Coordinates of C-alpha atoms and ligand atoms in Angstrom, one line a residue:
X1 CA -27.8 -20.4 -28.7
X2 CA -26.0 -19.0 -31.7
X3 CA -24.0 -15.8 -31.5
X4 CA -26.6 -13.9 -33.4
X5 CA -29.4 -15.2 -31.1
X6 CA -27.4 -14.0 -28.1
X7 CA -26.6 -10.6 -29.5
X8 CA -30.2 -10.2 -30.8
X9 CA -31.8 -10.9 -27.4
X10 CA -29.2 -8.7 -25.7
X11 CA -29.9 -5.8 -28.0
X12 CA -33.7 -6.1 -27.5
X13 CA -33.9 -6.8 -23.7
X14 CA -30.7 -6.1 -21.8
X15 CA -29.6 -2.7 -20.5
X16 CA -25.9 -2.0 -20.6
X17 CA -24.1 0.7 -18.6
X18 CA -25.0 4.2 -19.6
X19 CA -26.7 3.1 -22.8
X20 CA -30.0 3.6 -24.6
X21 CA -32.2 0.5 -24.5
X22 CA -33.8 1.6 -27.7
X23 CA -30.7 2.4 -29.7
X24 CA -27.8 0.8 -28.0
X25 CA -24.2 0.8 -29.1
X26 CA -23.0 -2.5 -30.4
X27 CA -21.7 -5.0 -27.9
X28 CA -19.2 -7.9 -28.4
X29 CA -19.9 -11.3 -27.1
X30 CA -17.1 -12.7 -24.9
X31 CA -17.0 -16.4 -24.7
X32 CA -14.1 -16.9 -22.3
X33 CA -11.0 -15.1 -21.0
X34 CA -7.5 -16.2 -20.1
X35 CA -4.5 -14.2 -18.8
X36 CA -4.8 -10.8 -20.4
X37 CA -6.9 -11.9 -23.3
X38 CA -10.7 -11.9 -24.0
X39 CA -11.8 -14.5 -26.4
X40 CA -14.7 -13.2 -28.5
X41 CA -17.5 -15.5 -29.8
X42 CA -16.4 -14.8 -33.4
X43 CA -13.0 -16.4 -32.6
X44 CA -11.0 -13.3 -32.2
X45 CA -8.7 -12.8 -29.2
X46 CA -8.2 -9.3 -27.9
X47 CA -5.8 -7.9 -25.2
X48 CA -7.7 -6.4 -22.3
X49 CA -6.4 -2.8 -21.6
X50 CA -9.1 -2.1 -19.0
X51 CA -8.8 -4.9 -16.3
X52 CA -12.6 -4.9 -16.5
X53 CA -12.8 -1.4 -15.0
X54 CA -9.8 -1.7 -12.6
X55 CA -10.8 -5.0 -11.1
X56 CA -9.0 -7.9 -12.8
X57 CA -5.5 -7.1 -11.6
X58 CA -4.2 -10.7 -11.7
X59 CA -5.7 -11.5 -15.1
X60 CA -8.5 -13.9 -16.1
X61 CA -8.7 -17.6 -15.5
X62 CA -6.3 -17.4 -12.5
X63 CA -5.7 -20.8 -10.9
X64 CA -5.2 -19.5 -7.4
X65 CA -8.4 -17.4 -7.4
X66 CA -10.4 -20.2 -9.0
X67 CA -9.2 -22.7 -6.5
X68 CA -10.2 -20.4 -3.6
X69 CA -13.7 -20.2 -5.0
X70 CA -14.0 -23.9 -5.7
X71 CA -12.9 -24.8 -2.2
X72 CA -15.3 -22.3 -0.6
X73 CA -18.3 -23.2 -2.7
X74 CA -18.3 -26.7 -1.2
X75 CA -18.0 -25.5 2.3
X76 CA -20.2 -22.4 2.6
X77 CA -21.1 -20.2 -0.4
X78 CA -23.3 -17.9 1.6
X79 CA -24.7 -17.3 5.1
X80 CA -26.3 -14.2 6.6
X81 CA -23.9 -12.1 8.6
X82 CA -26.4 -11.0 11.2
X83 CA -25.6 -13.0 14.3
X84 CA -23.2 -15.3 12.4
X85 CA -19.6 -15.1 11.3
X86 CA -17.1 -17.2 9.3
X87 CA -13.4 -17.6 8.7
X88 CA -13.3 -16.0 5.2
X89 CA -14.7 -12.7 6.6
X90 CA -12.3 -12.8 9.5
X91 CA -9.2 -13.6 7.4
X92 CA -10.1 -11.0 4.9
X93 CA -10.8 -8.4 7.6
X94 CA -7.4 -9.2 9.2
X95 CA -5.6 -8.7 5.8
X96 CA -7.4 -5.4 5.3
X97 CA -6.5 -4.2 8.8
X98 CA -2.8 -5.2 8.1
X99 CA -2.6 -3.7 4.6
X100 CA -4.5 -0.4 4.9
X101 CA -2.7 2.6 6.6
X102 CA -2.1 2.3 10.3
X103 CA -5.1 3.3 12.4
X104 CA -7.7 1.9 10.1
X105 CA -9.0 -1.2 11.9
X106 CA -12.8 -1.4 11.8
X107 CA -14.1 -3.2 8.7
X108 CA -17.6 -3.1 7.2
X109 CA -18.2 -5.4 4.2
X110 CA -20.8 -4.6 1.6
X111 CA -21.7 -5.3 -2.0
X112 CA -20.2 -2.8 -4.4
X113 CA -18.3 0.4 -4.6
X114 CA -21.3 2.7 -4.7
X115 CA -22.7 1.0 -1.6
X116 CA -19.4 1.4 0.1
X117 CA -19.6 5.2 -0.6
X118 CA -23.1 5.2 0.9
X119 CA -21.9 3.4 3.9
X120 CA -18.9 5.7 4.4
X121 CA -21.2 8.8 4.1
X122 CA -23.7 7.3 6.6
X123 CA -20.9 6.5 9.1
X124 CA -19.7 10.1 8.8
X125 CA -23.2 11.4 9.5
X126 CA -23.8 9.0 12.3
X127 CA -20.5 10.0 13.9
X128 CA -21.7 13.6 14.3
X129 CA -25.2 12.5 15.2
X130 CA -23.7 10.5 18.1
X131 CA -21.8 13.6 19.2
X132 CA -25.1 15.5 19.1
X133 CA -23.7 17.9 16.5
X134 CA -26.7 17.9 14.3
X135 CA -25.6 21.0 12.3
X136 CA -22.8 18.9 10.7
X137 CA -24.6 17.0 7.9
X138 CA -23.1 18.2 4.7
X139 CA -20.2 17.0 2.6
X140 CA -17.4 18.8 0.8
X141 CA -15.8 17.3 -2.2
X142 CA -13.8 18.4 -5.3
X143 CA -14.9 18.9 -8.9
X144 CA -14.1 16.2 -11.5
X145 CA -14.7 13.5 -9.0
X146 CA -16.6 10.3 -9.4
X147 CA -18.0 8.1 -6.5
X148 CA -20.7 5.9 -8.0
X149 CA -24.2 5.9 -9.2
X150 CA -26.4 5.5 -6.1
X151 CA -28.1 8.6 -4.8
X152 CA -25.6 9.9 -2.2
X153 CA -22.7 8.8 -4.3
X154 CA -24.2 10.8 -7.2
X155 CA -24.5 13.8 -5.0
X156 CA -20.7 14.0 -4.6
X157 CA -19.9 13.3 -8.3
X158 CA -18.9 16.2 -10.5
X159 CA -21.9 18.5 -10.8
X160 CA -21.3 19.1 -14.5
X161 CA -20.3 15.7 -15.8
X162 CA -22.4 13.9 -13.2
X163 CA -26.2 13.4 -13.0
X164 CA -27.1 16.5 -10.9
X165 CA -29.2 18.0 -13.6
X166 CA -31.5 15.0 -14.0
X167 CA -32.0 14.5 -10.3
X168 CA -32.0 18.1 -9.1
X169 CA -34.5 18.5 -6.3
X170 CA -33.8 15.0 -5.1
X171 CA -30.1 15.0 -4.7
X172 CA -28.8 16.7 -1.6
X173 CA -26.7 19.8 -2.5
X174 CA -23.2 19.7 -1.2
X175 CA -20.1 21.9 -1.4
X176 CA -17.8 21.5 -4.4
X177 CA -14.3 23.0 -4.3
X178 CA -12.5 23.7 -7.6
X179 CA -10.7 20.6 -8.9
X180 CA -7.0 20.4 -8.2
X181 CA -5.0 21.9 -11.1
X182 CA -1.4 21.2 -10.1
X183 CA -0.6 17.8 -11.7
X184 CA 1.1 14.9 -9.9
X185 CA 4.5 15.6 -11.5
X186 CA 4.3 19.4 -11.4
X187 CA 5.7 21.9 -9.0
X188 CA 3.3 22.3 -6.1
X189 CA 1.6 25.7 -5.9
X190 CA 0.0 26.5 -2.5
X191 CA -2.8 28.5 -4.2
X192 CA -4.2 25.2 -5.6
X193 CA -5.9 24.5 -2.3
X194 CA -7.5 28.0 -1.9
X195 CA -11.0 27.1 -3.1
X196 CA -11.1 24.1 -0.9
X197 CA -9.7 26.0 2.1
X198 CA -12.2 28.9 1.6
X199 CA -15.2 26.5 1.6
X200 CA -13.9 24.7 4.7
X201 CA -13.3 28.0 6.5
X202 CA -16.8 29.3 5.6
X203 CA -18.9 26.2 6.1
X204 CA -17.1 23.9 8.6
X205 CA -19.9 24.2 11.1
X206 CA -22.2 22.4 8.5
X207 CA -19.6 20.0 7.1
X208 CA -19.3 16.5 8.6
X209 CA -17.1 15.0 5.9
X210 CA -14.8 15.4 2.9
X211 CA -14.9 12.7 0.3
X212 CA -12.4 12.5 -2.6
X213 CA -10.4 10.1 -4.7
X214 CA -6.8 10.3 -3.5
X215 CA -4.4 11.5 -6.2
X216 CA -6.2 9.9 -9.2
X217 CA -9.6 11.2 -10.2
X218 CA -10.9 8.3 -12.3
X219 CA -14.2 8.3 -14.2
X220 CA -14.4 12.1 -13.7
X221 CA -11.6 12.7 -16.2
X222 CA -8.6 10.4 -15.3
X223 CA -6.6 13.3 -13.7
X224 CA -3.6 12.9 -11.5
X225 CA -3.2 15.7 -8.9
X226 CA -0.4 16.7 -6.5
X227 CA -0.1 14.7 -3.3
X228 CA 0.3 18.1 -1.4
X229 CA -3.3 18.8 -2.2
X230 CA -4.2 15.7 -0.3
X231 CA -1.9 16.7 2.6
X232 CA -3.6 20.1 2.9
X233 CA -7.0 18.4 2.8
X234 CA -5.9 16.2 5.7
X235 CA -4.6 19.2 7.7
X236 CA -7.8 21.2 7.1
X237 CA -10.0 18.3 8.1
X238 CA -8.1 18.0 11.3
X239 CA -8.2 21.7 12.0
X240 CA -12.0 22.0 11.4
X241 CA -13.1 18.7 13.0
X242 CA -14.3 17.1 9.7
X243 CA -13.9 13.4 8.8
X244 CA -11.9 12.5 5.6
X245 CA -13.3 9.7 3.4
X246 CA -10.7 8.4 0.9
X247 CA -12.5 6.7 -2.0
X248 CA -9.8 4.1 -3.0
X249 CA -12.3 2.0 -4.9
X250 CA -10.3 2.6 -8.1
X251 CA -6.9 3.4 -6.7
X252 CA -6.7 0.7 -4.0
X253 CA -4.3 -2.2 -4.3
X254 CA -1.4 -0.8 -6.2
X255 CA -2.9 0.7 -9.3
X256 CA -1.2 4.1 -9.0
X257 CA 2.2 2.8 -8.0
X258 CA 1.6 2.9 -4.2
X259 CA -0.6 0.3 -2.4
X260 CA -3.2 3.1 -1.8
X261 CA -3.5 6.6 -3.4
X262 CA -3.2 8.0 0.2
X263 CA 0.3 6.6 0.5
X264 CA 1.6 9.1 -2.1
X265 CA 0.9 11.8 0.5
X266 CA 1.6 9.6 3.6
X267 CA -1.8 10.5 5.1
X268 CA -4.3 8.3 6.8
X269 CA -8.0 9.0 6.1
X270 CA -10.7 8.5 8.8
X271 CA -12.6 6.2 6.5
X272 CA -11.4 4.3 3.4
X273 CA -13.6 2.8 0.7
X274 CA -12.3 -0.3 -1.1
X275 CA -13.8 -2.4 -3.9
X276 CA -13.0 -3.4 -7.5
X277 CA -9.6 -5.1 -7.3
X278 CA -10.4 -6.4 -3.8
X279 CA -11.5 -9.7 -5.3
X280 CA -9.3 -9.6 -8.4
X281 CA -12.5 -9.1 -10.4
X282 CA -14.0 -12.5 -9.5
X283 CA -16.9 -11.4 -7.3
X284 CA -18.5 -8.1 -6.3
X285 CA -17.4 -7.1 -2.9
X286 CA -16.5 -3.8 -1.2
X287 CA -15.2 -2.8 2.2
X288 CA -15.3 0.3 4.3
X289 CA -12.4 0.5 6.8
X290 CA -12.4 3.1 9.6
X291 CA -10.7 4.0 12.8
X292 CA -11.4 2.7 16.3
X293 CA -12.4 6.2 17.2
X294 CA -15.1 6.5 14.5
X295 CA -16.4 3.1 15.6
X296 CA -16.4 4.1 19.3
X297 CA -18.2 7.4 18.7
X298 CA -20.9 5.9 16.5
X299 CA -21.5 3.2 19.1
X300 CA -21.6 5.7 22.0
X301 CA -24.6 7.7 20.8
X302 CA -28.2 6.8 19.9
X303 CA -29.0 4.3 18.5
X304 CA -25.7 2.8 19.6
X305 CA -25.4 0.7 16.4
X306 CA -24.4 1.5 12.8
X307 CA -27.6 1.4 10.8
X308 CA -26.7 -0.7 7.7
X309 CA -26.7 -4.5 7.0
X310 CA -26.9 -5.8 3.4
X311 CA -28.2 -9.3 2.7
X312 CA -25.0 -10.4 1.1
X313 CA -22.7 -8.7 3.7
X314 CA -19.3 -10.5 3.9
X315 CA -20.5 -13.2 1.4
X316 CA -18.0 -16.1 2.1
X317 CA -17.4 -16.8 -1.6
X318 CA -16.5 -13.2 -2.2
X319 CA -14.4 -13.0 0.9
X320 CA -12.5 -16.2 0.1
X321 CA -11.5 -15.0 -3.4
X322 CA -10.6 -11.6 -1.8
X323 CA -8.2 -13.3 0.5
X324 CA -6.6 -15.2 -2.4
X325 CA -6.4 -12.0 -4.4
X326 CA -4.7 -10.0 -1.6
X327 CA -2.3 -12.8 -0.8
X328 CA -1.4 -13.0 -4.5
X329 CA -0.8 -9.3 -4.6
X330 CA 1.5 -9.5 -1.5
X331 CA 3.4 -12.6 -2.8
X332 CA 3.9 -11.2 -6.3
X333 CA 6.1 -8.2 -6.8
X334 CA 3.2 -6.0 -7.7
X335 CA 5.2 -2.8 -7.2
X336 CA 7.8 -4.1 -9.7
X337 CA 5.1 -5.0 -12.2
X338 CA 3.4 -1.7 -11.9
X339 CA 6.7 0.2 -12.3
X340 CA 7.5 -1.8 -15.4
X341 CA 4.1 -1.3 -16.9
X342 CA 4.4 2.4 -16.0
X343 CA 7.6 2.8 -18.0
X344 CA 6.2 0.7 -20.9
X345 CA 3.1 3.0 -21.0
X346 CA 5.3 6.1 -21.0
X347 CA 7.3 4.8 -23.9
X348 CA 4.5 3.1 -25.8
X349 CA 2.2 6.1 -25.7
X350 CA 4.9 8.7 -26.4
X351 CA 4.1 8.9 -30.2
X352 CA 0.7 10.3 -29.2
X353 CA 2.4 13.4 -27.6
X354 CA 3.2 14.9 -31.0
X355 CA -0.3 14.4 -32.5
X356 CA -2.1 17.7 -33.1
X357 CA -5.5 16.3 -32.0
X358 CA -4.1 15.0 -28.7
X359 CA -4.3 17.4 -25.8
X360 CA -2.3 15.4 -23.2
X361 CA -0.6 12.1 -22.6
X362 CA -0.1 11.2 -18.9
X363 CA 0.9 8.1 -17.0
X364 CA 0.9 7.2 -13.3
X365 CA 1.5 3.7 -12.1
X366 CA -0.3 1.2 -14.4
X367 CA -2.7 3.9 -15.7
X368 CA -2.1 5.5 -19.1
X369 CA -4.2 8.3 -20.5
X370 CA -4.4 9.9 -23.9
X371 CA -6.7 12.9 -23.8
X372 CA -7.9 14.1 -27.2
X373 CA -9.0 17.6 -28.1
X374 CA -12.5 16.4 -29.0
X375 CA -14.8 13.6 -27.8
X376 CA -14.4 10.4 -29.7
X377 CA -17.1 8.7 -31.7
X378 CA -17.7 5.7 -29.5
X379 CA -19.2 3.3 -32.0
X380 CA -16.4 3.9 -34.5
X381 CA -13.5 3.9 -32.1
X382 CA -14.7 0.8 -30.2
X383 CA -14.8 -1.1 -33.5
X384 CA -11.3 0.2 -34.4
X385 CA -9.8 -1.0 -31.1
X386 CA -11.3 -4.5 -31.5
X387 CA -10.1 -4.6 -35.1
X388 CA -6.7 -3.7 -33.8
X389 CA -6.8 -6.6 -31.3
X390 CA -7.4 -4.7 -28.1
X391 CA -10.1 -3.9 -25.6
X392 CA -10.1 -0.2 -24.8
X393 CA -13.2 1.7 -23.8
X394 CA -12.8 5.5 -23.9
X395 CA -15.2 8.0 -22.5
X396 CA -15.6 11.5 -23.8
X397 CA -12.2 12.8 -24.9
X398 CA -10.3 10.3 -22.8
X399 CA -8.7 7.1 -24.1
X400 CA -7.2 5.3 -21.1
X401 CA -5.5 2.1 -20.2
X402 CA -5.2 0.2 -17.0
X403 CA -3.8 -3.3 -17.9
X404 CA -3.9 -6.2 -15.5
X405 CA -0.6 -6.2 -13.5
X406 CA 0.3 -9.6 -15.1
X407 CA 0.5 -8.1 -18.6
X408 CA 4.0 -8.8 -20.0
X409 CA 6.2 -6.4 -22.0
X410 CA 5.3 -7.9 -25.4
X411 CA 1.5 -7.5 -24.7
X412 CA 1.9 -4.0 -23.3
X413 CA 3.7 -3.1 -26.5
X414 CA 0.9 -4.6 -28.7
X415 CA -1.7 -2.7 -26.6
X416 CA 0.1 0.7 -26.8
X417 CA 0.9 0.2 -30.5
X418 CA -2.8 -0.4 -31.2
X419 CA -3.7 2.7 -29.2
X420 CA -1.2 4.9 -31.1
X421 CA -2.6 3.6 -34.4
X422 CA -6.3 4.1 -33.5
X423 CA -5.6 7.5 -31.9
X424 CA -3.6 8.6 -35.0
X425 CA -6.7 7.8 -37.1
X426 CA -9.0 10.1 -35.1
X427 CA -7.8 13.4 -36.7
Ligands
PMP1 N1 -15.8 5.2 -6.6 C1 -14.9 5.2 -7.5 C2 -13.6 6.0 -7.4 C3 -15.1 4.4 -8.7 O1 -14.2 4.4 -9.7 C4 -16.3 3.6 -8.8 C5 -16.6 2.7 -10.0 N2 -16.1 3.2 -11.2 C6 -17.2 3.6 -7.7 C7 -16.9 4.4 -6.6 C8 -18.5 2.8 -7.8 O2 -18.2 1.5 -7.7 P1 -19.3 0.4 -8.2 O3 -19.3 0.6 -9.7 O4 -18.7 -0.9 -7.8 O5 -20.6 0.7 -7.5

């Protein structure tokens, strides 16, 4: 098929994320990818500033990850997990128990981030069901959050930027505290937790769980909030007998400078959702990790089992590449790489700070954000980024970068220079 055949069929028949099928934005055909570069079908090579939505932390065409898959595909690419088990699931489970904060030790594997959020919310509900506390069925979350696109995940996404309007009447209605305003680097102000505290005080009899993205709010606005907010949330959950779900699907595995977002606040959630970078971007896989206590309580009450079991649960191929990805993370100095990228993003994006149409520039770990005063024109800006040799996909007013951890200094400089040039042209 020629490039124009491919793009033509794609345009007429394939739905892309958050896109009109009738009048879609242009897409670019990727032929291959290696290291931090995507090779387009028209021969251009562009630097990937997105890690394919947080996932590809070790870069593309990684020999170690490829070998893990090749070896596993000959042995056992898939088998049902009902009544059967296999070494890749056990080895990955062991790594997750070791790497996640102490106390998290029961692992549920599932297909994607959104499903992990559904699983975590179901665990929370079943925990109180088992305790015969049937009034505790609601969730409390914070505005500007994002947790995925399935129904219960949508119900805890920001009510304004999320999809609540379209699905009102179908989505359960939950409690939303004001979003945290004190930034990660700012002086903590105790009043930031007031809205959350009030909702907890007033409604804890109905609330079974709190769900939030620890420290970094991703798709809801790329905001970095103060770790003390998270500490207060943990304390309030403890005081009011509410489970805390940390959605680490985006933050997990080093992205924010700590292995997990929760580590910035030294807290341990009751349930942690993981996905995206878990397999280094090679296969879709997610995991929900919880405490022995949550597992014990769920199993103690009717129906004595946790009611979920996806067809591809703990898929051996996905688990094998997950093991390789986590081992690579441990062996490489990920923290050094993230620190270096952080300082390169701070320096490289600094020229945007003085631009009048830029509202804010912020960096945390290997995440760099340039927030504009007005929403960007997606078609135009996407083309400009590609023409400047980089893959950056903004949303709304937010231009953001999260490069693979293996990006070297020269490539980070090319990436940030391109962003500065394109952002300068948005006036
Ligand atoms: N939670 C967070 C914090 C996310 O960033 C995402 C994905 N952007 C999800 C959940 C949903 O994950 P998935 O797209 O794999 O369903």
